[in-house]
Amino acid sequence: PPPDTTSHEWEFTMYEVGGLSSTLEDVSALSPDYAIAVGKMQETGGLPRINSYLWNGISLHPMNLPIYANDTVTIDPQNHPNTRIGETLLNAVWAFRRDNIWYSTDGAIAHLTIRGRDTSVRQETWKTIGIEKAFSGTRIWANDTNEIYFAGLYSSVVKFANGEWIPMHAGTEYEKAEDLFGTGKALFLVTSRYPESSFKMFRDGAWRTIWKIDDPSLSDSVFFGRPNALWGFPGDDSVWLAGLWLGRYSKMGTGLVTPLFDIHRHGYTRIRGISRNDVFFAGADGLITHYNGNTFHDFTEYMDQEIRFLSLSVVQDHVFIVGYRRWGGGVFIHGKRTR
């Protein structure tokens, strides 16, 4: 590749899991041989329901991250009978290490830790941490183990820092958080309230709306779009947003969202990368796009109106993408750079 670019040469393998109406909602990769995907698998072939899969570098294996009927518990999952393992949809996961994993359901946040032979799960419901309304569709972002953010329906945002839960309400009760990204100094959030959408920033103790879909100051070239994914990189002066178009918000500039290029035929749901010249986009219709610092390349292997990708994670020269096939099961894709 030319200087300051990466290769578009990738190969992909897709795994389909679960029965009808199964879905994989999120994925977190630590290394090429360790990634956790979460969701909910309906029964198929007599197998019990499960809520997660583990990638070991060679193949995909079913597992279950424990969820409990209690509101707030700290327990040993191996010896606790009051469990709902596999019965509840997991909608987000963030793995710091193999022995330190956060994940969430529509009703609770759970933290699994492993120390030697001892495994424990700390679980909190939204109400116990200050969120009164039901919470769903969670997204997780973490700057480090002592600064973790959870966001979802009703514009509810919760920060976990140094052992304390801090509610950070971000808007009206009708908005849903689609994605969030933090820099350490600011937290960025995209929300949706059909047919509206907005882009917000939390800094210096307050939320500020940077962009809304009905803002007349925006150019016509981006008016038709609705962002539902964002991403950025340390040291960069901009945050990328994607949805029906791709735009860039300059943190140091005017504050307006400017279009980078038209992709209005696609509906991207997630952006993730490891550098400014190695970024992946995934979303509706089975489309996967890679940016190498100079050009965008669409991978068409899985383009299908029945496939929808919901999340992705990139580590080294590997990418993991999850979602579902309409009227089918969950979808897990492993991609590897070939040169």
Short mmCIF file of C-alpha atoms in Angstrom, two decimals:
data_model
loop_
_atom_site.label_atom_id
_atom_site.label_comp_id
_atom_site.label_asym_id
_atom_site.label_seq_id
_atom_site.Cartn_x
_atom_site.Cartn_y
_atom_site.Cartn_z
CA PRO A 1 0.00 0.00 0.00
CA PRO A 2 1.06 3.66 -0.41
CA PRO A 3 2.64 5.35 2.63
CA ASP A 4 0.25 6.04 5.55
CA THR A 5 -2.30 3.53 4.23
CA THR A 6 -3.18 -0.05 5.06
CA SER A 7 -4.19 -2.94 2.84
CA HIS A 8 -7.75 -3.66 1.69
CA GLU A 9 -6.76 -7.34 1.37
CA TRP A 10 -8.96 -9.19 3.86
CA GLU A 11 -10.64 -12.59 3.88
CA PHE A 12 -13.80 -13.37 5.85
CA THR A 13 -15.50 -16.42 7.29
CA MET A 14 -19.12 -16.36 8.44
CA TYR A 15 -20.69 -18.55 11.12
CA GLU A 16 -24.46 -18.76 11.56
CA VAL A 17 -25.66 -19.77 15.02
CA GLY A 18 -28.95 -20.42 16.78
CA GLY A 19 -32.42 -20.97 15.44
CA LEU A 20 -35.12 -18.67 14.14
CA SER A 21 -35.12 -15.18 15.68
CA SER A 22 -31.66 -15.61 17.23
CA THR A 23 -29.38 -12.58 17.23
CA LEU A 24 -25.88 -11.52 18.22
CA GLU A 25 -25.98 -7.92 19.47
CA ASP A 26 -22.40 -7.01 20.39
CA VAL A 27 -18.83 -8.29 20.33
CA SER A 28 -15.64 -7.44 22.23
CA ALA A 29 -12.25 -8.77 21.08
CA LEU A 30 -9.10 -8.82 23.20
CA SER A 31 -6.83 -10.60 20.72
CA PRO A 32 -7.04 -12.60 17.48
CA ASP A 33 -7.75 -15.71 19.57
CA TYR A 34 -10.21 -14.27 22.11
CA ALA A 35 -13.50 -12.55 21.37
CA ILE A 36 -16.87 -12.67 23.14
CA ALA A 37 -20.14 -12.15 21.27
CA VAL A 38 -23.42 -11.69 23.15
CA GLY A 39 -27.10 -11.86 22.24
CA LYS A 40 -29.78 -14.49 22.59
CA MET A 41 -29.95 -17.84 20.84
CA GLN A 42 -33.36 -19.49 20.53
CA GLU A 43 -33.54 -23.24 20.97
CA THR A 44 -32.55 -25.27 17.94
CA GLY A 45 -32.00 -28.98 17.58
CA GLY A 46 -32.91 -29.52 21.22
CA LEU A 47 -30.04 -27.34 22.51
CA PRO A 48 -30.71 -25.08 25.51
CA ARG A 49 -30.84 -21.33 25.06
CA ILE A 50 -27.54 -19.52 25.38
CA ASN A 51 -26.60 -15.85 25.49
CA SER A 52 -22.98 -15.71 24.32
CA TYR A 53 -20.26 -17.26 22.17
CA LEU A 54 -16.51 -17.46 22.61
CA TRP A 55 -14.05 -17.25 19.69
CA ASN A 56 -10.81 -19.10 20.50
CA GLY A 57 -8.82 -18.24 17.39
CA ILE A 58 -9.94 -21.31 15.48
CA SER A 59 -13.66 -21.80 16.04
CA LEU A 60 -16.78 -20.44 17.76
CA HIS A 61 -18.08 -22.08 20.93
CA PRO A 62 -21.35 -21.50 22.87
CA MET A 63 -21.09 -20.23 26.42
CA ASN A 64 -23.30 -18.46 28.95
CA LEU A 65 -22.57 -15.28 30.86
CA PRO A 66 -24.63 -15.49 34.07
CA ILE A 67 -27.65 -13.25 34.69
CA TYR A 68 -29.71 -13.54 37.85
CA ALA A 69 -33.28 -12.95 38.93
CA ASN A 70 -32.16 -10.90 41.93
CA ASP A 71 -32.06 -7.13 41.61
CA THR A 72 -28.63 -6.60 43.14
CA VAL A 73 -26.33 -9.51 43.89
CA THR A 74 -22.72 -10.52 44.28
CA ILE A 75 -22.51 -14.27 43.97
CA ASP A 76 -20.58 -17.29 42.80
CA PRO A 77 -22.41 -18.31 39.59
CA GLN A 78 -21.40 -21.95 39.97
CA ASN A 79 -23.26 -22.30 43.27
CA HIS A 80 -26.22 -19.97 42.77
CA PRO A 81 -29.55 -21.64 41.92
CA ASN A 82 -31.54 -18.47 41.17
CA THR A 83 -30.26 -17.95 37.65
CA ARG A 84 -31.72 -16.98 34.30
CA ILE A 85 -28.73 -18.05 32.23
CA GLY A 86 -29.58 -18.00 28.54
CA GLU A 87 -33.14 -16.79 29.10
CA THR A 88 -32.33 -13.07 28.85
CA LEU A 89 -31.03 -11.13 25.86
CA LEU A 90 -27.58 -9.68 26.42
CA ASN A 91 -27.22 -6.51 24.36
CA ALA A 92 -23.72 -5.22 25.12
CA VAL A 93 -20.32 -6.52 26.24
CA TRP A 94 -16.94 -4.98 27.07
CA ALA A 95 -13.99 -7.21 27.96
CA PHE A 96 -10.98 -5.60 29.62
CA ARG A 97 -9.32 -8.98 30.15
CA ARG A 98 -10.40 -12.60 30.08
CA ASP A 99 -11.04 -12.32 33.82
CA ASN A 100 -12.74 -8.89 33.77
CA ILE A 101 -15.89 -8.62 31.63
CA TRP A 102 -18.83 -6.19 31.75
CA TYR A 103 -22.13 -6.95 30.00
CA SER A 104 -25.74 -5.82 30.15
CA THR A 105 -29.35 -6.82 29.59
CA ASP A 106 -32.46 -4.68 29.19
CA GLY A 107 -32.78 -4.59 32.97
CA ALA A 108 -29.35 -4.86 34.53
CA ILE A 109 -25.58 -4.43 34.28
CA ALA A 110 -23.31 -7.32 35.28
CA HIS A 111 -19.58 -7.48 36.01
CA LEU A 112 -17.84 -10.87 35.92
CA THR A 113 -14.45 -11.25 37.56
CA ILE A 114 -12.24 -14.32 37.89
CA ARG A 115 -9.43 -14.59 40.43
CA GLY A 116 -7.74 -17.96 40.37
CA ARG A 117 -10.44 -20.55 40.95
CA ASP A 118 -12.92 -17.98 42.27
CA THR A 119 -15.55 -16.52 39.93
CA SER A 120 -17.98 -13.81 41.01
CA VAL A 121 -20.64 -11.68 39.34
CA ARG A 122 -21.75 -8.27 40.59
CA GLN A 123 -25.13 -7.32 39.16
CA GLU A 124 -27.05 -4.03 39.46
CA THR A 125 -30.45 -3.10 38.08
CA TRP A 126 -31.01 0.30 36.50
CA LYS A 127 -33.22 1.41 39.37
CA THR A 128 -30.59 0.64 41.98
CA ILE A 129 -28.12 2.91 40.20
CA GLY A 130 -30.52 5.83 39.77
CA ILE A 131 -32.35 5.13 36.49
CA GLU A 132 -36.10 5.05 37.16
CA LYS A 133 -37.43 4.03 33.76
CA ALA A 134 -36.85 0.70 32.07
CA PHE A 135 -33.58 0.58 30.18
CA SER A 136 -32.88 -1.28 26.94
CA GLY A 137 -30.57 -1.43 23.94
CA THR A 138 -27.47 -0.70 25.98
CA ARG A 139 -24.19 0.53 24.54
CA ILE A 140 -20.93 0.43 26.53
CA TRP A 141 -17.82 2.58 26.25
CA ALA A 142 -14.80 2.51 28.58
CA ASN A 143 -11.74 4.71 28.79
CA ASP A 144 -10.26 2.38 31.42
CA THR A 145 -11.40 0.04 34.19
CA ASN A 146 -12.29 3.01 36.41
CA GLU A 147 -14.26 4.98 33.80
CA ILE A 148 -17.05 3.03 32.10
CA TYR A 149 -20.18 4.44 30.45
CA PHE A 150 -23.51 2.71 29.72
CA ALA A 151 -26.20 4.28 27.53
CA GLY A 152 -29.55 3.23 26.11
CA LEU A 153 -33.25 4.06 25.92
CA TYR A 154 -34.68 7.32 27.33
CA SER A 155 -31.29 9.01 26.79
CA SER A 156 -30.14 7.42 30.02
CA VAL A 157 -26.38 7.46 30.50
CA VAL A 158 -24.65 6.02 33.56
CA LYS A 159 -20.98 6.38 34.48
CA PHE A 160 -19.18 3.86 36.69
CA ALA A 161 -16.09 5.44 38.23
CA ASN A 162 -14.02 4.31 41.21
CA GLY A 163 -16.77 2.03 42.46
CA GLU A 164 -19.59 4.59 42.22
CA TRP A 165 -22.55 4.88 39.81
CA ILE A 166 -23.21 8.39 38.44
CA PRO A 167 -26.41 8.99 36.37
CA MET A 168 -25.89 11.41 33.44
CA HIS A 169 -29.28 12.09 31.82
CA ALA A 170 -28.68 13.20 28.24
CA GLY A 171 -32.04 14.28 26.80
CA THR A 172 -35.73 13.52 26.53
CA GLU A 173 -37.26 10.25 27.63
CA TYR A 174 -38.17 9.41 24.03
CA GLU A 175 -34.60 9.31 22.71
CA LYS A 176 -32.55 6.14 22.39
CA ALA A 177 -28.75 6.09 22.57
CA GLU A 178 -27.37 4.50 19.39
CA ASP A 179 -23.63 4.72 20.11
CA LEU A 180 -21.13 6.53 22.33
CA PHE A 181 -17.42 7.27 22.35
CA GLY A 182 -15.16 8.89 24.95
CA THR A 183 -11.82 10.63 24.74
CA GLY A 184 -11.10 11.00 28.44
CA LYS A 185 -11.94 14.71 28.26
CA ALA A 186 -15.34 14.45 26.55
CA LEU A 187 -18.07 11.88 25.92
CA PHE A 188 -19.87 11.86 22.57
CA LEU A 189 -23.32 10.37 22.04
CA VAL A 190 -25.65 9.84 19.07
CA THR A 191 -29.34 9.38 19.83
CA SER A 192 -32.44 8.69 17.77
CA ARG A 193 -36.10 9.57 18.08
CA TYR A 194 -37.72 8.63 14.78
CA PRO A 195 -37.54 10.43 12.45
CA GLU A 196 -35.14 12.71 14.33
CA SER A 197 -31.54 12.19 15.35
CA SER A 198 -28.98 14.16 17.33
CA PHE A 199 -25.29 14.27 18.18
CA LYS A 200 -24.30 15.37 21.69
CA MET A 201 -21.18 16.00 23.74
CA PHE A 202 -20.69 15.90 27.53
CA ARG A 203 -17.86 18.12 28.70
CA ASP A 204 -17.20 20.31 31.75
CA GLY A 205 -20.13 18.78 33.61
CA ALA A 206 -22.86 19.42 31.03
CA TRP A 207 -24.39 18.02 27.83
CA ARG A 208 -24.42 20.10 24.64
CA THR A 209 -26.30 19.25 21.46
CA ILE A 210 -23.88 19.69 18.56
CA TRP A 211 -26.11 18.62 15.70
CA LYS A 212 -29.74 17.69 15.01
CA ILE A 213 -31.24 16.32 11.83
CA ASP A 214 -33.59 19.29 11.47
CA ASP A 215 -30.88 21.92 12.02
CA PRO A 216 -31.21 24.41 9.11
CA SER A 217 -27.51 25.30 9.36
CA LEU A 218 -26.55 21.95 7.88
CA SER A 219 -25.93 21.58 4.17
CA ASP A 220 -28.39 19.71 1.96
CA SER A 221 -25.80 17.03 1.29
CA VAL A 222 -26.10 15.69 4.82
CA PHE A 223 -29.69 16.63 5.62
CA PHE A 224 -31.04 13.27 4.41
CA GLY A 225 -28.77 11.33 6.74
CA ARG A 226 -29.26 10.07 10.28
CA PRO A 227 -26.16 9.13 12.30
CA ASN A 228 -26.28 6.06 14.51
CA ALA A 229 -22.58 5.24 14.95
CA LEU A 230 -19.47 7.20 15.92
CA TRP A 231 -15.78 6.64 16.50
CA GLY A 232 -12.57 8.58 17.06
CA PHE A 233 -8.89 8.19 17.84
CA PRO A 234 -6.58 9.61 20.52
CA GLY A 235 -4.77 12.67 19.24
CA ASP A 236 -7.20 13.24 16.37
CA ASP A 237 -9.16 16.50 16.24
CA SER A 238 -12.35 14.94 14.94
CA VAL A 239 -15.04 12.36 15.65
CA TRP A 240 -16.47 10.28 12.80
CA LEU A 241 -20.20 9.69 12.51
CA ALA A 242 -21.92 7.23 10.21
CA GLY A 243 -25.44 6.19 9.32
CA LEU A 244 -26.94 6.94 5.95
CA TRP A 245 -23.85 9.09 5.32
CA LEU A 246 -20.38 9.55 6.76
CA GLY A 247 -19.47 12.85 8.38
CA ARG A 248 -16.78 14.27 10.60
CA TYR A 249 -17.15 16.61 13.56
CA SER A 250 -14.10 18.73 14.27
CA LYS A 251 -13.62 19.20 18.01
CA MET A 252 -11.30 22.13 17.33
CA GLY A 253 -13.25 23.67 14.47
CA THR A 254 -16.63 25.28 13.91
CA GLY A 255 -18.62 22.50 15.54
CA LEU A 256 -20.56 21.65 12.39
CA VAL A 257 -20.75 18.17 10.94
CA THR A 258 -19.20 18.07 7.49
CA PRO A 259 -19.74 15.25 4.95
CA LEU A 260 -16.78 13.14 3.88
CA PHE A 261 -18.44 11.13 1.14
CA ASP A 262 -21.90 9.91 0.16
CA ILE A 263 -22.91 6.43 1.25
CA HIS A 264 -26.61 7.13 1.47
CA ARG A 265 -27.55 3.74 0.01
CA HIS A 266 -26.19 2.10 3.15
CA GLY A 267 -27.18 2.21 6.81
CA TYR A 268 -24.08 1.79 8.93
CA THR A 269 -24.65 0.79 12.55
CA ARG A 270 -21.12 0.67 13.90
CA ILE A 271 -17.64 2.13 13.27
CA ARG A 272 -14.52 0.69 14.86
CA GLY A 273 -10.81 0.80 14.06
CA ILE A 274 -7.32 0.65 15.49
CA SER A 275 -5.90 3.71 13.71
CA ARG A 276 -7.00 6.53 11.41
CA ASN A 277 -5.93 4.49 8.39
CA ASP A 278 -7.49 1.19 9.45
CA VAL A 279 -11.23 1.59 10.09
CA PHE A 280 -14.20 -0.72 9.52
CA PHE A 281 -17.87 0.15 9.01
CA ALA A 282 -20.73 -2.38 9.14
CA GLY A 283 -24.50 -2.22 9.05
CA ALA A 284 -27.62 -3.06 7.09
CA ASP A 285 -27.81 -5.24 3.99
CA GLY A 286 -24.69 -7.17 4.98
CA LEU A 287 -22.29 -4.44 3.89
CA ILE A 288 -18.75 -4.23 5.26
CA THR A 289 -16.57 -1.23 4.36
CA HIS A 290 -12.88 -0.63 5.12
CA TYR A 291 -11.03 2.72 5.09
CA ASN A 292 -7.26 2.47 4.65
CA GLY A 293 -6.31 6.13 5.08
CA ASN A 294 -6.87 6.98 1.46
CA THR A 295 -9.77 5.03 -0.05
CA PHE A 296 -12.94 3.23 1.02
CA HIS A 297 -13.51 -0.34 -0.10
CA ASP A 298 -16.80 -2.26 0.06
CA PHE A 299 -16.63 -6.01 0.69
CA THR A 300 -19.60 -7.52 -1.10
CA GLU A 301 -19.29 -11.15 0.02
CA TYR A 302 -22.23 -10.91 2.40
CA MET A 303 -24.33 -8.19 0.80
CA ASP A 304 -27.88 -9.40 1.42
CA GLN A 305 -30.98 -7.48 2.40
CA GLU A 306 -31.73 -10.23 4.92
CA ILE A 307 -28.47 -9.67 6.88
CA ARG A 308 -28.00 -6.86 9.37
CA PHE A 309 -24.76 -6.26 11.26
CA LEU A 310 -25.12 -4.69 14.70
CA SER A 311 -21.60 -4.43 16.09
CA LEU A 312 -17.93 -5.00 15.38
CA SER A 313 -14.56 -5.09 17.12
CA VAL A 314 -11.08 -4.72 15.60
CA VAL A 315 -7.84 -6.03 17.09
CA GLN A 316 -4.48 -6.18 15.30
CA ASP A 317 -5.11 -7.61 11.79
CA HIS A 318 -8.46 -9.17 12.72
CA VAL A 319 -12.04 -7.91 12.71
CA PHE A 320 -15.10 -9.49 14.32
CA ILE A 321 -18.61 -8.56 13.13
CA VAL A 322 -21.94 -9.75 14.58
CA GLY A 323 -25.63 -9.41 13.77
CA TYR A 324 -28.45 -11.56 12.47
CA ARG A 325 -30.11 -12.91 9.35
CA ARG A 326 -33.79 -12.00 9.04
CA TRP A 327 -35.91 -15.14 9.42
CA GLY A 328 -32.68 -16.92 10.31
CA GLY A 329 -30.20 -16.96 13.17
CA GLY A 330 -27.31 -15.05 14.64
CA VAL A 331 -24.36 -14.12 12.42
CA PHE A 332 -20.67 -14.03 13.48
CA ILE A 333 -17.95 -13.01 11.01
CA HIS A 334 -14.22 -13.29 11.48
CA GLY A 335 -12.04 -11.29 9.10
CA LYS A 336 -8.27 -11.54 8.72
CA ARG A 337 -5.89 -9.33 6.76
CA THR A 338 -4.07 -11.39 4.16
CA ARG A 339 -1.31 -8.90 3.31
#
